[in-house]
Amino acid sequence: MTKLPTADQDLSPEAAAERVAPLFERAELAGLELCNRIAMAPMTRRLAPDDRVPSQAIADYYARRASGGVGLIITEGTHVDDQHAPDSENVPGIFNDEQASGWKRVIKAVHSAENSFGSPSRIAVQLWHTGRHAMNPIGPSPIPVQKRDGGYKDTPREMTEADMDEVVGIFENAARLSIKAGFDSMEIHGAHGYLLDSFLSPASNQRTDDYGGSFENRMRFPLRVVRAVRAVIDEHAGPEYPLMIRFSQWRMEDYAAYAYPDPEHLERWVLALKEAGIDILHVSTRDATDPGFPHLFDTDTEDGRRTLAGWTRKLSGGMPTVAVGRVSVSASMDEGTAVQTTDPAPVAELITRDEADMIAVGRSLIANPRWCDIVKEGRWSELVPYTREMLETLDD
């Protein structure tokens, strides 16, 4: 294992570049050949036209990140229907042919973009159903989401078996259209308190049927969706086509949540995902470098220091793992508006420690489309700080 030089603000660009070099090695994840180990995290922009068809401005936005050298672009969350999936207007969709054609234009722009790493970026679509957070919410139980600033969102309608069958079909349709559009991979959004994740939590799932109660029962519906998407992929793209899933400890309504309270629950989840046909695990935490279970282990021990991505990779038997959370930014999403750039070298250590195969960068890639080029050259201190005003436009 390579030992990285000690972090120091006064390092020369050459020394700083050495510390982040693991991030820019070529990689192969589940057959997906990538020019480096940096992914663009899915970040909702809400800047699509009213018909949810990706525009030329969206294609240009992603193409600029491809030109900057991102190995794998994961799109913003993309709604799988127009009934219960959307949490707002103007989020792109993938539930009709017009939207698939719009995404085809985006994919062509990404694949055509030249970068300094010698091979084009790959792009995956994130399939998103917001469930309890939707404008027309549904969920496992009629329990409303409590807003962080007080009050509650609309009470979701408790899903029936027919609703579940319909949602499975919606995901199947989105998977077929994603393959038709030409995506290199697809990711199921199973994190942050949205529909699939809400089934896992006893706080939002109080069903008394086969989809509630025990952890195995609460996993049942998310795994149905995974298996259905996998079956579509196998039929239309082949078993070698990589399928990803994003999951998290935290939820939009509860940043302090522990969705998987201990390694035993996490192991049951990731092994079930593996059996259901997932190839790549995308692990979302508040900070990618934080210990995964600080409430259980002394952080002076190896288990205590291991990140949630590290636990995921270990417990899954070495499945390809993507780590995300506060990479090269100083604050998490609920920690105010003053966000500074920070040294990305600590996340490079996750690669050298075999805790992650890839690192996803979020807000700093909104601010810096050429993030990869700048960081690779040891010039991370020149990164532009992220501000919330940047969310108002797709221009850089």
GROMACS .gro file of C-alpha atoms in nm:
model
  396
    1MET     CA    1   0.000   0.000   0.000
    2THR     CA    2   0.135   0.340  -0.098
    3LYS     CA    3   0.189   0.583   0.192
    4LEU     CA    4   0.085   0.932   0.091
    5PRO     CA    5   0.288   1.239   0.191
    6THR     CA    6   0.159   1.434   0.489
    7ALA     CA    7  -0.101   1.702   0.417
    8ASP     CA    8   0.046   2.054   0.415
    9GLN     CA    9  -0.094   2.377   0.281
   10ASP     CA   10   0.258   2.477   0.174
   11LEU     CA   11   0.330   2.172  -0.039
   12SER     CA   12   0.459   2.236  -0.389
   13PRO     CA   13   0.218   2.153  -0.673
   14GLU     CA   14   0.430   1.847  -0.750
   15ALA     CA   15   0.403   1.716  -0.393
   16ALA     CA   16   0.032   1.798  -0.377
   17ALA     CA   17  -0.019   1.614  -0.705
   18GLU     CA   18   0.156   1.307  -0.564
   19ARG     CA   19  -0.086   1.296  -0.274
   20VAL     CA   20  -0.390   1.279  -0.502
   21ALA     CA   21  -0.238   1.058  -0.772
   22PRO     CA   22  -0.449   0.751  -0.672
   23LEU     CA   23  -0.761   0.941  -0.779
   24PHE     CA   24  -0.637   0.962  -1.136
   25GLU     CA   25  -0.539   0.603  -1.201
   26ARG     CA   26  -0.736   0.426  -1.472
   27ALA     CA   27  -0.999   0.189  -1.338
   28GLU     CA   28  -1.239  -0.084  -1.439
   29LEU     CA   29  -1.555  -0.121  -1.232
   30ALA     CA   30  -1.777  -0.416  -1.318
   31GLY     CA   31  -1.654  -0.406  -1.677
   32LEU     CA   32  -1.693  -0.027  -1.701
   33GLU     CA   33  -1.358   0.108  -1.825
   34LEU     CA   34  -1.287   0.451  -1.679
   35CYS     CA   35  -1.012   0.704  -1.743
   36ASN     CA   36  -0.980   0.779  -1.370
   37ARG     CA   37  -1.145   0.718  -1.034
   38ILE     CA   38  -1.350   1.038  -1.013
   39ALA     CA   39  -1.726   1.032  -1.055
   40MET     CA   40  -1.956   1.328  -1.082
   41ALA     CA   41  -2.211   1.285  -0.805
   42PRO     CA   42  -2.580   1.316  -0.903
   43MET     CA   43  -2.690   1.670  -0.820
   44THR     CA   44  -3.045   1.788  -0.882
   45ARG     CA   45  -3.050   2.117  -1.077
   46ARG     CA   46  -3.424   2.166  -1.151
   47LEU     CA   47  -3.338   2.350  -1.472
   48ALA     CA   48  -3.502   2.126  -1.732
   49PRO     CA   49  -3.791   2.240  -1.957
   50ASP     CA   50  -4.149   2.181  -1.848
   51ASP     CA   51  -4.169   1.859  -2.051
   52ARG     CA   52  -3.870   1.719  -1.854
   53VAL     CA   53  -3.682   1.657  -2.180
   54PRO     CA   54  -3.309   1.728  -2.131
   55SER     CA   55  -3.217   2.045  -2.318
   56GLN     CA   56  -2.906   2.144  -2.511
   57ALA     CA   57  -2.804   2.349  -2.205
   58ILE     CA   58  -2.810   2.030  -1.997
   59ALA     CA   59  -2.604   1.848  -2.261
   60ASP     CA   60  -2.348   2.130  -2.259
   61TYR     CA   61  -2.338   2.130  -1.876
   62TYR     CA   62  -2.243   1.762  -1.862
   63ALA     CA   63  -2.011   1.786  -2.161
   64ARG     CA   64  -1.803   2.053  -1.985
   65ARG     CA   65  -1.746   1.815  -1.693
   66ALA     CA   66  -1.652   1.543  -1.941
   67SER     CA   67  -1.402   1.782  -2.102
   68GLY     CA   68  -1.264   1.845  -1.755
   69GLY     CA   69  -1.182   1.477  -1.719
   70VAL     CA   70  -1.452   1.323  -1.498
   71GLY     CA   71  -1.424   0.946  -1.533
   72LEU     CA   72  -1.792   0.866  -1.470
   73ILE     CA   73  -2.075   1.117  -1.481
   74ILE     CA   74  -2.385   1.017  -1.284
   75THR     CA   75  -2.675   1.233  -1.393
   76GLU     CA   76  -2.892   1.434  -1.162
   77GLY     CA   77  -3.178   1.231  -1.022
   78THR     CA   78  -3.409   1.158  -1.317
   79HIS     CA   79  -3.779   1.102  -1.253
   80VAL     CA   80  -3.920   0.768  -1.359
   81ASP     CA   81  -4.278   0.894  -1.395
   82ASP     CA   82  -4.480   1.215  -1.386
   83GLN     CA   83  -4.736   1.103  -1.127
   84HIS     CA   84  -4.570   1.022  -0.795
   85ALA     CA   85  -4.195   1.034  -0.860
   86PRO     CA   86  -4.136   1.412  -0.893
   87ASP     CA   87  -4.061   1.631  -0.592
   88SER     CA   88  -4.072   1.946  -0.810
   89GLU     CA   89  -4.111   2.071  -1.162
   90ASN     CA   90  -3.828   2.100  -1.414
   91VAL     CA   91  -3.637   1.788  -1.314
   92PRO     CA   92  -3.546   1.573  -1.617
   93GLY     CA   93  -3.741   1.253  -1.676
   94ILE     CA   94  -3.685   0.915  -1.836
   95PHE     CA   95  -4.039   0.785  -1.885
   96ASN     CA   96  -4.111   0.859  -2.253
   97ASP     CA   97  -3.941   0.844  -2.591
   98GLU     CA   98  -3.894   1.221  -2.616
   99GLN     CA   99  -3.698   1.224  -2.293
  100ALA     CA  100  -3.489   0.926  -2.406
  101SER     CA  101  -3.406   1.118  -2.725
  102GLY     CA  102  -3.307   1.420  -2.519
  103TRP     CA  103  -3.076   1.206  -2.308
  104LYS     CA  104  -2.929   1.057  -2.627
  105ARG     CA  105  -2.814   1.409  -2.715
  106VAL     CA  106  -2.656   1.445  -2.369
  107ILE     CA  107  -2.479   1.110  -2.400
  108LYS     CA  108  -2.339   1.199  -2.742
  109ALA     CA  109  -2.205   1.528  -2.605
  110VAL     CA  110  -2.037   1.352  -2.313
  111HIS     CA  111  -1.885   1.076  -2.527
  112SER     CA  112  -1.761   1.331  -2.783
  113ALA     CA  113  -1.590   1.557  -2.531
  114GLU     CA  114  -1.211   1.535  -2.538
  115ASN     CA  115  -1.016   1.548  -2.213
  116SER     CA  116  -0.659   1.531  -2.089
  117PHE     CA  117  -0.695   1.170  -1.970
  118GLY     CA  118  -0.700   1.012  -2.314
  119SER     CA  119  -1.041   0.844  -2.320
  120PRO     CA  120  -1.396   0.977  -2.296
  121SER     CA  121  -1.609   1.002  -1.985
  122ARG     CA  122  -1.877   0.743  -1.925
  123ILE     CA  123  -2.226   0.841  -1.817
  124ALA     CA  124  -2.488   0.669  -1.601
  125VAL     CA  125  -2.847   0.778  -1.544
  126GLN     CA  126  -2.983   0.790  -1.190
  127LEU     CA  127  -3.339   0.656  -1.171
  128TRP     CA  128  -3.526   0.854  -0.906
  129HIS     CA  129  -3.861   0.818  -0.732
  130THR     CA  130  -3.900   1.062  -0.443
  131GLY     CA  131  -4.188   0.880  -0.271
  132ARG     CA  132  -4.279   1.054   0.057
  133HIS     CA  133  -4.102   1.373  -0.061
  134ALA     CA  134  -4.300   1.396  -0.386
  135MET     CA  135  -4.547   1.664  -0.485
  136ASN     CA  136  -4.807   1.383  -0.494
  137PRO     CA  137  -4.654   1.160  -0.229
  138ILE     CA  138  -4.683   0.786  -0.181
  139GLY     CA  139  -4.493   0.565   0.059
  140PRO     CA  140  -4.494   0.248   0.266
  141SER     CA  141  -4.709   0.413   0.538
  142PRO     CA  142  -4.913   0.734   0.570
  143ILE     CA  143  -4.645   0.911   0.773
  144PRO     CA  144  -4.558   1.263   0.654
  145VAL     CA  145  -4.206   1.395   0.629
  146GLN     CA  146  -4.123   1.646   0.900
  147LYS     CA  147  -3.960   1.956   0.757
  148ARG     CA  148  -3.632   2.065   0.913
  149ASP     CA  149  -3.769   2.420   0.957
  150GLY     CA  150  -4.092   2.301   1.122
  151GLY     CA  151  -4.421   2.158   1.005
  152TYR     CA  152  -4.484   1.861   0.777
  153LYS     CA  153  -4.507   1.786   0.409
  154ASP     CA  154  -4.827   1.637   0.267
  155THR     CA  155  -4.917   1.299   0.411
  156PRO     CA  156  -4.824   1.024   0.164
  157ARG     CA  157  -5.082   0.773   0.052
  158GLU     CA  158  -4.999   0.426   0.178
  159MET     CA  159  -4.904   0.208  -0.115
  160THR     CA  160  -5.115  -0.093  -0.204
  161GLU     CA  161  -4.988  -0.408  -0.372
  162ALA     CA  162  -5.119  -0.262  -0.700
  163ASP     CA  163  -4.916   0.055  -0.639
  164MET     CA  164  -4.605  -0.154  -0.584
  165ASP     CA  165  -4.665  -0.347  -0.904
  166GLU     CA  166  -4.709  -0.017  -1.088
  167VAL     CA  167  -4.387   0.130  -0.949
  168VAL     CA  168  -4.195  -0.183  -1.047
  169GLY     CA  169  -4.329  -0.143  -1.400
  170ILE     CA  170  -4.233   0.224  -1.402
  171PHE     CA  171  -3.873   0.137  -1.314
  172GLU     CA  172  -3.872  -0.133  -1.582
  173ASN     CA  173  -3.986   0.121  -1.839
  174ALA     CA  174  -3.719   0.368  -1.728
  175ALA     CA  175  -3.454   0.098  -1.757
  176ARG     CA  176  -3.560   0.011  -2.113
  177LEU     CA  177  -3.555   0.376  -2.215
  178SER     CA  178  -3.214   0.428  -2.052
  179ILE     CA  179  -3.068   0.145  -2.259
  180LYS     CA  180  -3.240   0.282  -2.569
  181ALA     CA  181  -3.085   0.624  -2.504
  182GLY     CA  182  -2.737   0.470  -2.481
  183PHE     CA  183  -2.630   0.518  -2.121
  184ASP     CA  184  -2.316   0.329  -2.019
  185SER     CA  185  -2.470   0.233  -1.685
  186MET     CA  186  -2.766   0.316  -1.468
  187GLU     CA  187  -2.802   0.381  -1.098
  188ILE     CA  188  -3.108   0.319  -0.882
  189HIS     CA  189  -3.161   0.590  -0.621
  190GLY     CA  190  -3.209   0.397  -0.298
  191ALA     CA  191  -3.095   0.664  -0.054
  192HIS     CA  192  -3.184   0.976   0.147
  193GLY     CA  193  -3.538   0.889   0.253
  194TYR     CA  194  -3.683   0.870  -0.097
  195LEU     CA  195  -3.920   0.594  -0.200
  196LEU     CA  196  -3.702   0.283  -0.188
  197ASP     CA  197  -3.509   0.397   0.117
  198SER     CA  198  -3.832   0.480   0.302
  199PHE     CA  199  -3.925   0.111   0.297
  200LEU     CA  200  -3.607   0.028   0.487
  201SER     CA  201  -3.671   0.260   0.782
  202PRO     CA  202  -3.904   0.159   1.068
  203ALA     CA  203  -3.967   0.533   1.118
  204SER     CA  204  -4.138   0.558   0.777
  205ASN     CA  205  -4.242   0.195   0.724
  206GLN     CA  206  -4.493   0.074   0.981
  207ARG     CA  207  -4.665  -0.181   0.760
  208THR     CA  208  -4.790  -0.507   0.908
  209ASP     CA  209  -4.783  -0.705   0.583
  210ASP     CA  210  -4.491  -0.879   0.412
  211TYR     CA  211  -4.328  -0.543   0.336
  212GLY     CA  212  -4.300  -0.424   0.696
  213GLY     CA  213  -4.176  -0.538   1.033
  214SER     CA  214  -3.845  -0.725   1.013
  215PHE     CA  215  -3.545  -0.588   0.827
  216GLU     CA  216  -3.581  -0.871   0.574
  217ASN     CA  217  -3.940  -0.767   0.507
  218ARG     CA  218  -3.849  -0.399   0.481
  219MET     CA  219  -3.586  -0.488   0.219
  220ARG     CA  220  -3.840  -0.678   0.012
  221PHE     CA  221  -3.979  -0.396  -0.206
  222PRO     CA  222  -3.649  -0.222  -0.287
  223LEU     CA  223  -3.509  -0.562  -0.386
  224ARG     CA  224  -3.812  -0.626  -0.609
  225VAL     CA  225  -3.728  -0.307  -0.797
  226VAL     CA  226  -3.360  -0.401  -0.826
  227ARG     CA  227  -3.443  -0.747  -0.961
  228ALA     CA  228  -3.691  -0.604  -1.211
  229VAL     CA  229  -3.439  -0.350  -1.343
  230ARG     CA  230  -3.172  -0.619  -1.360
  231ALA     CA  231  -3.402  -0.844  -1.563
  232VAL     CA  232  -3.467  -0.565  -1.815
  233ILE     CA  233  -3.095  -0.500  -1.843
  234ASP     CA  234  -3.014  -0.866  -1.894
  235GLU     CA  235  -3.276  -0.892  -2.169
  236HIS     CA  236  -3.193  -0.572  -2.357
  237ALA     CA  237  -2.825  -0.504  -2.283
  238GLY     CA  238  -2.681  -0.827  -2.145
  239PRO     CA  239  -2.556  -0.943  -1.804
  240GLU     CA  240  -2.228  -0.755  -1.846
  241TYR     CA  241  -2.406  -0.416  -1.835
  242PRO     CA  242  -2.326  -0.263  -1.493
  243LEU     CA  243  -2.607  -0.168  -1.253
  244MET     CA  244  -2.539   0.064  -0.960
  245ILE     CA  245  -2.736   0.162  -0.651
  246ARG     CA  246  -2.692   0.458  -0.420
  247PHE     CA  247  -2.773   0.411  -0.052
  248SER     CA  248  -2.705   0.618   0.256
  249GLN     CA  249  -2.708   0.635   0.632
  250TRP     CA  250  -2.864   0.984   0.637
  251ARG     CA  251  -3.202   1.093   0.510
  252MET     CA  252  -3.321   1.429   0.384
  253GLU     CA  253  -3.553   1.457   0.683
  254ASP     CA  254  -3.293   1.329   0.932
  255TYR     CA  255  -2.926   1.400   0.868
  256ALA     CA  256  -2.831   1.214   1.188
  257ALA     CA  257  -3.008   0.888   1.096
  258TYR     CA  258  -2.838   0.550   1.099
  259ALA     CA  259  -3.018   0.353   0.831
  260TYR     CA  260  -2.784   0.061   0.902
  261PRO     CA  261  -2.720   0.073   1.278
  262ASP     CA  262  -2.443  -0.185   1.278
  263PRO     CA  263  -2.223  -0.387   1.039
  264GLU     CA  264  -2.460  -0.683   1.062
  265HIS     CA  265  -2.750  -0.490   0.908
  266LEU     CA  266  -2.522  -0.340   0.646
  267GLU     CA  267  -2.389  -0.684   0.553
  268ARG     CA  268  -2.740  -0.825   0.509
  269TRP     CA  269  -2.830  -0.531   0.284
  270VAL     CA  270  -2.525  -0.534   0.059
  271LEU     CA  271  -2.527  -0.913   0.016
  272ALA     CA  272  -2.897  -0.898  -0.074
  273LEU     CA  273  -2.821  -0.627  -0.330
  274LYS     CA  274  -2.541  -0.840  -0.472
  275GLU     CA  275  -2.774  -1.139  -0.505
  276ALA     CA  276  -3.040  -0.920  -0.670
  277GLY     CA  277  -2.803  -0.812  -0.946
  278ILE     CA  278  -2.629  -0.494  -0.831
  279ASP     CA  279  -2.271  -0.459  -0.959
  280ILE     CA  280  -2.152  -0.130  -0.804
  281LEU     CA  281  -2.237   0.015  -0.461
  282HIS     CA  282  -2.252   0.394  -0.424
  283VAL     CA  283  -2.227   0.482  -0.055
  284SER     CA  284  -2.345   0.827   0.054
  285THR     CA  285  -2.238   0.970   0.390
  286ARG     CA  286  -2.213   1.322   0.530
  287ASP     CA  287  -1.834   1.304   0.490
  288ALA     CA  288  -1.672   1.025   0.289
  289THR     CA  289  -1.379   1.009   0.531
  290ASP     CA  290  -1.588   0.977   0.850
  291PRO     CA  291  -1.587   0.648   1.042
  292GLY     CA  292  -1.884   0.434   0.950
  293PHE     CA  293  -1.983   0.324   1.301
  294PRO     CA  294  -1.828   0.566   1.553
  295HIS     CA  295  -2.102   0.478   1.804
  296LEU     CA  296  -1.986   0.116   1.810
  297PHE     CA  297  -1.607   0.114   1.774
  298ASP     CA  298  -1.316   0.303   1.924
  299THR     CA  299  -1.192   0.531   1.646
  300ASP     CA  300  -0.834   0.447   1.743
  301THR     CA  301  -0.889   0.095   1.607
  302GLU     CA  302  -0.897  -0.026   1.247
  303ASP     CA  303  -1.269  -0.102   1.267
  304GLY     CA  304  -1.330   0.233   1.431
  305ARG     CA  305  -1.154   0.424   1.154
  306ARG     CA  306  -1.312   0.231   0.867
  307THR     CA  307  -1.554   0.442   0.664
  308LEU     CA  308  -1.901   0.328   0.562
  309ALA     CA  309  -1.766   0.274   0.210
  310GLY     CA  310  -1.486   0.068   0.361
  311TRP     CA  311  -1.731  -0.145   0.557
  312THR     CA  312  -1.945  -0.184   0.246
  313ARG     CA  313  -1.654  -0.301   0.035
  314LYS     CA  314  -1.538  -0.543   0.306
  315LEU     CA  315  -1.879  -0.690   0.390
  316SER     CA  316  -1.983  -0.727   0.025
  317GLY     CA  317  -1.676  -0.936  -0.051
  318GLY     CA  318  -1.496  -0.662  -0.241
  319MET     CA  319  -1.773  -0.531  -0.467
  320PRO     CA  320  -1.679  -0.212  -0.656
  321THR     CA  321  -1.763   0.076  -0.424
  322VAL     CA  322  -1.804   0.450  -0.481
  323ALA     CA  323  -1.767   0.684  -0.181
  324VAL     CA  324  -1.932   1.026  -0.169
  325GLY     CA  325  -1.970   1.297   0.092
  326ARG     CA  326  -1.820   1.647   0.135
  327VAL     CA  327  -1.529   1.594  -0.105
  328SER     CA  328  -1.313   1.908  -0.132
  329VAL     CA  329  -1.576   2.128   0.036
  330SER     CA  330  -1.566   2.247   0.397
  331ALA     CA  331  -1.930   2.207   0.501
  332SER     CA  332  -2.214   1.960   0.468
  333MET     CA  333  -2.543   2.064   0.314
  334ASP     CA  334  -2.704   2.169   0.644
  335GLU     CA  335  -2.403   2.354   0.782
  336GLY     CA  336  -2.466   2.703   0.648
  337THR     CA  337  -2.391   2.877   0.322
  338ALA     CA  338  -2.020   2.953   0.372
  339VAL     CA  339  -1.844   2.672   0.186
  340GLN     CA  340  -1.469   2.677   0.127
  341THR     CA  341  -1.254   2.448  -0.082
  342THR     CA  342  -1.051   2.184   0.101
  343ASP     CA  343  -0.768   1.947   0.020
  344PRO     CA  344  -0.904   1.634  -0.156
  345ALA     CA  345  -0.602   1.425  -0.054
  346PRO     CA  346  -0.781   1.256   0.242
  347VAL     CA  347  -1.029   1.090   0.006
  348ALA     CA  348  -0.740   0.963  -0.206
  349GLU     CA  349  -0.639   0.760   0.099
  350LEU     CA  350  -0.965   0.566   0.070
  351ILE     CA  351  -0.836   0.434  -0.262
  352THR     CA  352  -0.498   0.336  -0.120
  353ARG     CA  353  -0.662   0.172   0.185
  354ASP     CA  354  -0.893  -0.034  -0.042
  355GLU     CA  355  -1.200   0.126   0.117
  356ALA     CA  356  -1.331   0.261  -0.213
  357ASP     CA  357  -1.268   0.211  -0.583
  358MET     CA  358  -1.396   0.551  -0.686
  359ILE     CA  359  -1.472   0.891  -0.531
  360ALA     CA  360  -1.776   1.098  -0.628
  361VAL     CA  361  -1.742   1.477  -0.623
  362GLY     CA  362  -2.053   1.690  -0.586
  363ARG     CA  363  -2.080   2.063  -0.522
  364SER     CA  364  -1.718   2.135  -0.607
  365LEU     CA  365  -1.783   2.002  -0.959
  366ILE     CA  366  -2.068   2.248  -0.999
  367ALA     CA  367  -1.823   2.525  -0.917
  368ASN     CA  368  -1.529   2.374  -1.107
  369PRO     CA  369  -1.603   2.184  -1.430
  370ARG     CA  370  -1.229   2.126  -1.470
  371TRP     CA  371  -1.192   1.989  -1.116
  372CYS     CA  372  -1.000   1.683  -1.230
  373ASP     CA  373  -0.740   1.877  -1.428
  374ILE     CA  374  -0.686   2.130  -1.149
  375VAL     CA  375  -0.656   1.874  -0.870
  376LYS     CA  376  -0.439   1.634  -1.071
  377GLU     CA  377  -0.188   1.918  -1.123
  378GLY     CA  378  -0.166   1.977  -0.747
  379ARG     CA  379  -0.350   2.310  -0.763
  380TRP     CA  380  -0.654   2.230  -0.547
  381SER     CA  381  -0.614   2.560  -0.361
  382GLU     CA  382  -0.712   2.735  -0.688
  383LEU     CA  383  -1.056   2.568  -0.694
  384VAL     CA  384  -1.347   2.812  -0.694
  385PRO     CA  385  -1.559   2.787  -0.377
  386TYR     CA  386  -1.913   2.659  -0.423
  387THR     CA  387  -2.203   2.895  -0.352
  388ARG     CA  388  -2.576   2.826  -0.358
  389GLU     CA  389  -2.622   3.093  -0.622
  390MET     CA  390  -2.451   2.854  -0.865
  391LEU     CA  391  -2.764   2.636  -0.852
  392GLU     CA  392  -2.961   2.905  -1.034
  393THR     CA  393  -2.794   2.847  -1.371
  394LEU     CA  394  -2.629   2.576  -1.579
  395ASP     CA  395  -2.365   2.824  -1.695
  396ASP     CA  396  -2.019   2.814  -1.539
   0.00000   0.00000   0.00000
